[in-house]
Amino acid sequence: MTDPGLDAVAGMFRVLAEFDFEGASPLYHRLATAAADDPEVVALLLPAAPRDRMPHLLFAAVQYLLGRDGVGMLDAFSSAPYETFRTWCLDHRQELESLTSTRVNQTNEVGRCAASLPTLATVAAWTRSPLAIVEVGTSAGLNLLLDRYRYVFGPGHEMGPTESGVVLQPRIEGAAPPPMAMPEIVFRMGLDRQPEDVADDDAMRWLRACIWPEQHWRAELFDRAVDAARRDPPTIVRGDVLETLGDVVGQAPPDAALCILHTAFINYLPEPDRFVDLLSQLGAERPLWWVSGEPPGLVPGMTSTAPAPARSGGIHFLYGAQPVGQTAHEPAVLARSGTHGAWLEWLGDPSD
Ligand SMILES: C[S@@+](CC[C@H](N)C(=O)[O-])C[C@H]1O[C@@H](n2cnc3c(N)ncnc32)[C@H](O)[C@@H]1O
């Protein structure tokens, strides 16, 4: 490949095949490895904005189009040679380019609630208050409904409504079980620059198409959470976090512990320092709790030196809470979890 744009995208296929897809999605691993040397297939991503030219955007577009015809991506390609995939892509070039030019790779990963919930419960225990939760980068808002889901952390460690169709059952790593307490949530609101409406079938089909094809448990959780959210959808405000967070926070009841929650979000901000400054500014007006679930190193104060569980492959999110505009508590890294919530290690509350 000689076009520098194409070379850069081909490089993403190679990198993601090795570091993201290997082990997690054998189909994406195989397709991305071969596509990295296939300029015609790589070029299907050129209509996307440069930062969105990622192989999973192309794969999501393929899944979405196949799903429209009721065909699963594994059924279509897992036992077929790469040539079948490339021919299919080139036959559907126009539709694929129309998707890669208009959509972005999107998630709303319900599995992350298994780590967010005990983290928020810890803030509720520290403050002895009900919580007002504002989730930034909420997507379809599925994770705002976390107290409607059932959690199974091991024998005798279960909580949440028994009738819930959404059951989170991460593999538990480490010795300490997460705290078994359901916080009282008196206010919840999400904000997103590109929110997804749970009532919109097509939007939900796209979100589902962004789930990797072997990860059936993620797709099942997603479907069940969408069903639950359709019965009583969360309130979501559209807008950039830097422009809208102040207004949303202003709506939270004053007597609740205000939690600004985000997971898999901070990486998307071109200038994360401006978000950190905004939190400090809001915290000066009203004390708040910054509750995050992000890869290590992205949230100031959220680092852990303890070795990650062997089976994690070293890739994980750190969940924790820190006070802003108050000195009520030290920042605390409370949990480590698989990026999509497949496993959970409770690191413990250092103040216990
Ligand atoms: C990877 S998704 C994570 C969604 C959800 N937090 C989860 O864990 O499933 C990141 C979300 O952040 C939103 N986002 C990115 N930049 C944003 C910004 N500047 N302001 C508001 N939302 C933003 C995106 O639209 C997207 O919905």
Short mmCIF file of C-alpha atoms and ligand atoms in Angstrom, two decimals:
data_model
loop_
_atom_site.label_atom_id
_atom_site.label_comp_id
_atom_site.label_asym_id
_atom_site.label_seq_id
_atom_site.Cartn_x
_atom_site.Cartn_y
_atom_site.Cartn_z
CA MET A 1 0.00 0.00 0.00
CA THR A 2 1.45 3.39 -0.94
CA ASP A 3 -1.33 5.81 0.09
CA PRO A 4 -0.35 7.04 3.59
CA GLY A 5 -4.05 7.11 4.63
CA LEU A 6 -4.47 3.49 3.60
CA ASP A 7 -1.20 2.51 5.28
CA ALA A 8 -2.35 4.01 8.58
CA VAL A 9 -5.67 2.14 8.47
CA ALA A 10 -3.94 -1.10 7.46
CA GLY A 11 -1.67 -0.61 10.48
CA MET A 12 -4.77 -0.42 12.71
CA PHE A 13 -5.91 -3.80 11.35
CA ARG A 14 -2.53 -5.29 12.29
CA VAL A 15 -2.39 -3.70 15.74
CA LEU A 16 -5.95 -4.54 16.73
CA ALA A 17 -5.63 -8.09 15.38
CA GLU A 18 -2.68 -8.63 17.67
CA PHE A 19 -3.73 -6.73 20.79
CA ASP A 20 -7.53 -6.59 20.85
CA PHE A 21 -9.00 -9.38 18.76
CA GLU A 22 -6.52 -12.16 19.55
CA GLY A 23 -8.21 -14.42 22.08
CA ALA A 24 -11.36 -12.25 22.27
CA SER A 25 -12.67 -12.71 18.73
CA PRO A 26 -11.02 -15.43 16.63
CA LEU A 27 -13.09 -14.35 13.60
CA TYR A 28 -12.08 -10.66 13.82
CA HIS A 29 -8.49 -11.72 14.49
CA ARG A 30 -8.36 -13.82 11.34
CA LEU A 31 -10.18 -11.31 9.14
CA ALA A 32 -8.21 -8.29 10.41
CA THR A 33 -4.88 -10.09 9.94
CA ALA A 34 -5.68 -10.89 6.31
CA ALA A 35 -7.39 -7.54 5.57
CA ALA A 36 -4.29 -5.64 6.70
CA ASP A 37 -2.72 -6.69 3.35
CA ASP A 38 -5.85 -6.06 1.31
CA PRO A 39 -6.02 -2.37 0.21
CA GLU A 40 -9.47 -2.72 -1.37
CA VAL A 41 -11.03 -3.90 1.89
CA VAL A 42 -9.06 -1.44 4.03
CA ALA A 43 -10.26 1.38 1.73
CA LEU A 44 -13.86 0.71 2.77
CA LEU A 45 -13.00 2.62 5.95
CA LEU A 46 -11.69 5.73 4.19
CA PRO A 47 -15.14 7.43 4.14
CA ALA A 48 -15.02 7.48 7.97
CA ALA A 49 -13.47 10.39 9.87
CA PRO A 50 -9.74 9.64 10.36
CA ARG A 51 -10.07 8.82 14.09
CA ASP A 52 -12.99 6.41 13.38
CA ARG A 53 -11.16 4.33 10.75
CA MET A 54 -10.99 1.26 12.93
CA PRO A 55 -11.44 -2.33 11.77
CA HIS A 56 -14.30 -2.88 14.21
CA LEU A 57 -16.28 -0.13 12.46
CA LEU A 58 -16.06 -2.09 9.21
CA PHE A 59 -16.87 -5.37 10.99
CA ALA A 60 -19.86 -3.73 12.74
CA ALA A 61 -21.12 -2.52 9.37
CA VAL A 62 -20.80 -6.08 7.99
CA GLN A 63 -22.63 -7.54 11.01
CA TYR A 64 -25.34 -4.90 10.73
CA LEU A 65 -25.99 -5.62 7.03
CA LEU A 66 -25.92 -9.38 7.53
CA GLY A 67 -28.23 -9.04 10.56
CA ARG A 68 -30.75 -7.15 8.45
CA ASP A 69 -31.08 -10.37 6.44
CA GLY A 70 -31.15 -12.52 9.60
CA VAL A 71 -27.65 -13.91 9.05
CA GLY A 72 -25.03 -14.13 11.81
CA MET A 73 -21.44 -13.11 11.02
CA LEU A 74 -20.08 -16.38 12.44
CA ASP A 75 -22.44 -18.39 10.23
CA ALA A 76 -21.40 -16.36 7.20
CA PHE A 77 -17.64 -16.36 7.61
CA SER A 78 -16.21 -18.40 10.48
CA SER A 79 -15.58 -21.51 8.42
CA ALA A 80 -15.17 -19.73 5.09
CA PRO A 81 -11.84 -18.62 3.61
CA TYR A 82 -10.91 -14.90 3.82
CA GLU A 83 -11.69 -14.66 0.09
CA THR A 84 -15.43 -15.18 0.82
CA PHE A 85 -15.39 -12.25 3.26
CA ARG A 86 -13.56 -9.94 0.83
CA THR A 87 -15.89 -10.82 -2.06
CA TRP A 88 -18.93 -10.16 0.14
CA CYS A 89 -17.48 -6.80 1.25
CA LEU A 90 -16.67 -5.68 -2.28
CA ASP A 91 -20.13 -6.77 -3.48
CA HIS A 92 -21.62 -4.57 -0.73
CA ARG A 93 -19.15 -1.72 -1.15
CA GLN A 94 -21.76 1.02 -1.51
CA GLU A 95 -23.78 0.02 1.56
CA LEU A 96 -20.65 -0.49 3.63
CA GLU A 97 -19.21 2.88 2.65
CA SER A 98 -22.52 4.54 3.43
CA LEU A 99 -22.35 3.03 6.95
CA THR A 100 -18.67 3.76 7.56
CA SER A 101 -19.25 7.39 6.52
CA THR A 102 -22.23 7.94 8.85
CA ARG A 103 -21.87 5.65 11.87
CA VAL A 104 -19.30 5.32 14.61
CA ASN A 105 -18.28 2.25 16.54
CA GLN A 106 -20.54 2.50 19.58
CA THR A 107 -21.18 0.47 22.70
CA ASN A 108 -23.43 0.41 25.67
CA GLU A 109 -21.90 -2.33 27.72
CA VAL A 110 -24.22 -3.48 30.49
CA GLY A 111 -21.56 -5.86 31.87
CA ARG A 112 -19.73 -2.80 33.28
CA CYS A 113 -22.51 -2.37 35.86
CA ALA A 114 -21.05 -5.33 37.79
CA ALA A 115 -18.12 -3.08 38.75
CA SER A 116 -19.92 0.29 38.78
CA LEU A 117 -22.60 -0.86 41.18
CA PRO A 118 -20.36 -1.87 44.14
CA THR A 119 -18.24 1.24 43.47
CA LEU A 120 -21.33 3.45 43.75
CA ALA A 121 -22.51 1.42 46.77
CA THR A 122 -19.21 2.27 48.45
CA VAL A 123 -19.82 5.99 47.91
CA ALA A 124 -23.33 5.55 49.37
CA ALA A 125 -21.78 3.83 52.41
CA TRP A 126 -19.15 6.56 52.83
CA THR A 127 -21.70 9.37 52.60
CA ARG A 128 -24.65 7.52 54.19
CA SER A 129 -26.75 9.26 51.57
CA PRO A 130 -28.88 8.35 48.60
CA LEU A 131 -27.17 8.95 45.27
CA ALA A 132 -27.82 11.37 42.41
CA ILE A 133 -26.09 9.86 39.38
CA VAL A 134 -25.14 11.75 36.24
CA GLU A 135 -23.58 9.47 33.66
CA VAL A 136 -21.50 11.23 31.03
CA GLY A 137 -21.05 9.34 27.74
CA THR A 138 -24.16 7.34 28.60
CA SER A 139 -24.87 6.06 25.04
CA ALA A 140 -28.39 4.54 25.33
CA GLY A 141 -28.41 4.98 29.12
CA LEU A 142 -28.58 1.25 29.86
CA ASN A 143 -26.03 1.52 32.68
CA LEU A 144 -28.07 4.20 34.45
CA LEU A 145 -30.57 1.47 35.29
CA LEU A 146 -28.05 -0.58 37.24
CA ASP A 147 -30.22 -1.00 40.33
CA ARG A 148 -32.84 -2.79 38.20
CA TYR A 149 -30.43 -5.61 37.36
CA ARG A 150 -29.61 -8.78 39.29
CA TYR A 151 -26.01 -9.43 40.41
CA VAL A 152 -24.65 -12.89 41.10
CA PHE A 153 -21.14 -12.67 42.56
CA GLY A 154 -21.03 -16.25 43.89
CA PRO A 155 -22.98 -18.56 46.19
CA GLY A 156 -24.69 -16.43 48.84
CA HIS A 157 -23.54 -13.25 47.12
CA GLU A 158 -26.56 -12.20 45.10
CA MET A 159 -28.57 -8.99 45.05
CA GLY A 160 -30.98 -7.01 42.92
CA PRO A 161 -34.54 -7.79 41.86
CA THR A 162 -34.98 -11.55 41.46
CA GLU A 163 -37.45 -10.96 38.62
CA SER A 164 -34.93 -8.92 36.59
CA GLY A 165 -34.27 -10.27 33.12
CA VAL A 166 -30.77 -8.80 33.25
CA VAL A 167 -28.46 -10.98 35.33
CA LEU A 168 -24.81 -9.96 35.71
CA GLN A 169 -22.62 -12.85 36.70
CA PRO A 170 -18.96 -11.89 36.19
CA ARG A 171 -16.18 -14.35 36.94
CA ILE A 172 -14.95 -13.28 40.37
CA GLU A 173 -11.18 -12.94 40.76
CA GLY A 174 -9.32 -12.33 44.03
CA ALA A 175 -10.23 -13.13 47.59
CA ALA A 176 -12.64 -10.38 48.63
CA PRO A 177 -16.23 -10.41 47.38
CA PRO A 178 -17.66 -7.03 46.36
CA PRO A 179 -19.91 -5.37 48.97
CA MET A 180 -23.45 -6.68 48.75
CA ALA A 181 -25.40 -3.45 49.08
CA MET A 182 -27.82 -1.82 46.68
CA PRO A 183 -27.49 1.99 46.85
CA GLU A 184 -30.62 4.11 46.88
CA ILE A 185 -30.67 6.16 43.66
CA VAL A 186 -32.95 9.20 43.85
CA PHE A 187 -31.87 10.90 40.62
CA ARG A 188 -30.34 9.59 37.42
CA MET A 189 -29.65 11.35 34.17
CA GLY A 190 -27.34 10.66 31.27
CA LEU A 191 -25.70 12.90 28.76
CA ASP A 192 -24.07 12.05 25.46
CA ARG A 193 -23.02 13.96 22.37
CA GLN A 194 -24.63 11.19 20.30
CA PRO A 195 -27.21 9.43 22.50
CA GLU A 196 -28.96 6.32 21.25
CA ASP A 197 -32.72 5.95 21.73
CA VAL A 198 -33.76 2.55 23.09
CA ALA A 199 -37.09 2.91 21.26
CA ASP A 200 -35.30 3.16 17.90
CA ASP A 201 -35.00 -0.39 16.49
CA ASP A 202 -32.42 0.58 13.90
CA ALA A 203 -30.21 2.34 16.48
CA MET A 204 -30.39 -0.74 18.71
CA ARG A 205 -29.51 -3.01 15.77
CA TRP A 206 -26.43 -0.89 15.15
CA LEU A 207 -25.33 -0.98 18.82
CA ARG A 208 -25.80 -4.74 18.79
CA ALA A 209 -23.78 -5.05 15.57
CA CYS A 210 -20.87 -3.39 17.39
CA ILE A 211 -20.65 -6.36 19.78
CA TRP A 212 -18.05 -8.88 18.69
CA PRO A 213 -19.70 -11.96 17.20
CA GLU A 214 -18.36 -14.62 19.57
CA GLN A 215 -19.44 -12.64 22.65
CA HIS A 216 -22.96 -14.01 22.85
CA TRP A 217 -23.23 -13.15 26.55
CA ARG A 218 -22.76 -9.45 25.75
CA ALA A 219 -25.41 -9.54 23.01
CA GLU A 220 -27.85 -11.33 25.31
CA LEU A 221 -27.31 -8.86 28.17
CA PHE A 222 -27.71 -6.00 25.72
CA ASP A 223 -31.02 -7.35 24.34
CA ARG A 224 -32.40 -7.89 27.82
CA ALA A 225 -31.33 -4.46 29.06
CA VAL A 226 -32.90 -2.80 26.01
CA ASP A 227 -36.18 -4.63 26.79
CA ALA A 228 -36.01 -3.38 30.38
CA ALA A 229 -35.15 0.19 29.35
CA ARG A 230 -38.00 0.31 26.84
CA ARG A 231 -40.46 -0.18 29.71
CA ASP A 232 -39.08 2.85 31.58
CA PRO A 233 -36.32 4.66 29.67
CA PRO A 234 -33.75 6.80 31.45
CA THR A 235 -33.60 10.55 30.86
CA ILE A 236 -30.77 11.49 28.51
CA VAL A 237 -29.61 14.93 27.44
CA ARG A 238 -27.87 15.38 24.10
CA GLY A 239 -24.74 17.48 24.12
CA ASP A 240 -21.04 17.68 24.59
CA VAL A 241 -20.01 17.04 28.16
CA LEU A 242 -18.13 20.32 28.40
CA GLU A 243 -21.21 22.29 27.40
CA THR A 244 -24.01 20.38 29.12
CA LEU A 245 -22.71 18.86 32.35
CA GLY A 246 -23.22 22.06 34.38
CA ASP A 247 -26.93 22.25 33.49
CA VAL A 248 -27.54 18.57 34.17
CA VAL A 249 -25.79 18.68 37.53
CA GLY A 250 -27.93 21.70 38.44
CA GLN A 251 -31.01 19.44 38.30
CA ALA A 252 -29.75 16.94 40.88
CA PRO A 253 -31.45 17.13 44.29
CA PRO A 254 -29.23 18.95 46.81
CA ASP A 255 -29.48 16.40 49.62
CA ALA A 256 -28.17 13.42 47.61
CA ALA A 257 -24.51 12.51 47.11
CA LEU A 258 -23.82 13.71 43.57
CA CYS A 259 -21.88 11.14 41.52
CA ILE A 260 -20.50 11.93 38.07
CA LEU A 261 -20.10 8.48 36.55
CA HIS A 262 -18.32 7.45 33.38
CA THR A 263 -17.06 4.22 31.88
CA ALA A 264 -15.14 3.80 28.60
CA PHE A 265 -15.54 7.52 28.00
CA ILE A 266 -12.47 9.57 28.77
CA ASN A 267 -10.47 8.21 25.85
CA TYR A 268 -12.96 9.87 23.51
CA LEU A 269 -12.26 13.38 24.76
CA PRO A 270 -9.79 15.32 22.61
CA GLU A 271 -8.82 17.39 25.68
CA PRO A 272 -9.46 15.34 28.82
CA ASP A 273 -7.87 18.06 30.99
CA ARG A 274 -10.79 20.33 30.19
CA PHE A 275 -13.17 17.71 31.59
CA VAL A 276 -11.03 17.43 34.74
CA ASP A 277 -11.07 21.24 35.09
CA LEU A 278 -14.84 21.26 34.65
CA LEU A 279 -15.26 18.70 37.44
CA SER A 280 -13.09 20.88 39.74
CA GLN A 281 -15.17 23.92 38.87
CA LEU A 282 -18.46 22.07 39.50
CA GLY A 283 -17.03 20.56 42.69
CA ALA A 284 -16.23 24.05 43.99
CA GLU A 285 -19.90 24.93 43.62
CA ARG A 286 -21.21 21.66 45.01
CA PRO A 287 -19.11 18.79 46.39
CA LEU A 288 -19.30 15.74 44.17
CA TRP A 289 -17.94 12.24 43.71
CA TRP A 290 -16.05 11.37 40.56
CA VAL A 291 -16.81 7.71 39.85
CA SER A 292 -14.95 6.19 36.93
CA GLY A 293 -14.33 2.89 35.17
CA GLU A 294 -11.53 3.44 32.67
CA PRO A 295 -8.25 1.87 31.54
CA PRO A 296 -5.36 2.51 33.99
CA GLY A 297 -3.56 5.83 33.59
CA LEU A 298 -6.46 7.81 32.14
CA VAL A 299 -8.09 9.15 35.31
CA PRO A 300 -5.82 11.10 37.67
CA GLY A 301 -5.58 9.36 41.03
CA MET A 302 -6.79 6.03 39.67
CA THR A 303 -3.74 3.77 39.55
CA SER A 304 -3.02 0.37 41.04
CA THR A 305 0.32 -1.34 41.49
CA ALA A 306 -1.13 -4.75 42.35
CA PRO A 307 -0.57 -7.30 39.54
CA ALA A 308 -3.63 -7.91 37.38
CA PRO A 309 -5.21 -11.38 37.50
CA ALA A 310 -3.26 -13.85 35.34
CA ARG A 311 -6.22 -14.70 33.13
CA SER A 312 -6.90 -11.02 32.34
CA GLY A 313 -4.03 -10.77 29.88
CA GLY A 314 -3.21 -7.47 31.62
CA ILE A 315 -6.05 -5.63 29.88
CA HIS A 316 -8.61 -4.22 32.30
CA PHE A 317 -10.45 -1.18 33.62
CA LEU A 318 -9.95 0.33 37.06
CA TYR A 319 -13.07 1.40 38.94
CA GLY A 320 -12.88 3.92 41.72
CA ALA A 321 -14.24 7.01 43.37
CA GLN A 322 -12.71 10.28 44.44
CA PRO A 323 -14.16 13.36 46.11
CA VAL A 324 -14.05 16.66 44.26
CA GLY A 325 -14.57 19.95 46.10
CA GLN A 326 -14.37 18.18 49.45
CA THR A 327 -11.78 16.32 51.50
CA ALA A 328 -14.20 13.68 52.73
CA HIS A 329 -12.10 10.78 51.52
CA GLU A 330 -8.92 9.81 49.73
CA PRO A 331 -9.31 8.77 46.08
CA ALA A 332 -9.83 5.01 46.13
CA VAL A 333 -9.34 2.43 43.40
CA LEU A 334 -11.95 -0.13 44.39
CA ALA A 335 -12.18 -2.69 41.61
CA ARG A 336 -10.57 -4.06 38.53
CA SER A 337 -12.67 -5.57 35.79
CA GLY A 338 -12.54 -6.92 32.27
CA THR A 339 -13.14 -4.17 29.72
CA HIS A 340 -16.66 -5.49 29.07
CA GLY A 341 -17.25 -6.82 32.58
CA ALA A 342 -16.55 -10.53 31.99
CA TRP A 343 -14.60 -10.67 35.27
CA LEU A 344 -14.44 -8.60 38.44
CA GLU A 345 -11.81 -8.29 41.12
CA TRP A 346 -12.85 -6.31 44.19
CA LEU A 347 -9.72 -4.62 45.52
CA GLY A 348 -11.40 -3.50 48.73
CA ASP A 349 -12.11 -0.21 50.40
CA PRO A 350 -8.77 1.05 51.79
CA SER A 351 -10.63 2.88 54.55
CA ASP A 352 -12.04 -0.37 56.01
C1 LIG B 1 -17.48 3.70 24.28
S1 LIG B 1 -18.99 4.54 24.54
C2 LIG B 1 -19.29 4.06 26.23
C3 LIG B 1 -20.76 4.08 26.56
C4 LIG B 1 -21.08 3.68 28.01
N1 LIG B 1 -20.47 4.59 28.94
C5 LIG B 1 -20.63 2.26 28.29
O1 LIG B 1 -19.70 2.07 29.09
O2 LIG B 1 -21.22 1.35 27.71
C6 LIG B 1 -18.47 6.24 24.74
C7 LIG B 1 -19.63 7.22 24.72
O3 LIG B 1 -19.15 8.53 25.01
C8 LIG B 1 -19.84 9.47 24.18
N2 LIG B 1 -19.01 10.68 24.08
C9 LIG B 1 -17.79 10.78 23.53
N3 LIG B 1 -17.34 12.04 23.62
C10 LIG B 1 -18.30 12.77 24.24
C11 LIG B 1 -18.42 14.13 24.62
N4 LIG B 1 -17.45 15.00 24.35
N5 LIG B 1 -19.52 14.51 25.28
C12 LIG B 1 -20.52 13.63 25.53
N6 LIG B 1 -20.47 12.32 25.18
C13 LIG B 1 -19.37 11.89 24.54
C14 LIG B 1 -20.00 8.72 22.86
O4 LIG B 1 -21.02 9.28 22.07
C15 LIG B 1 -20.33 7.30 23.38
O5 LIG B 1 -21.72 7.13 23.55
#
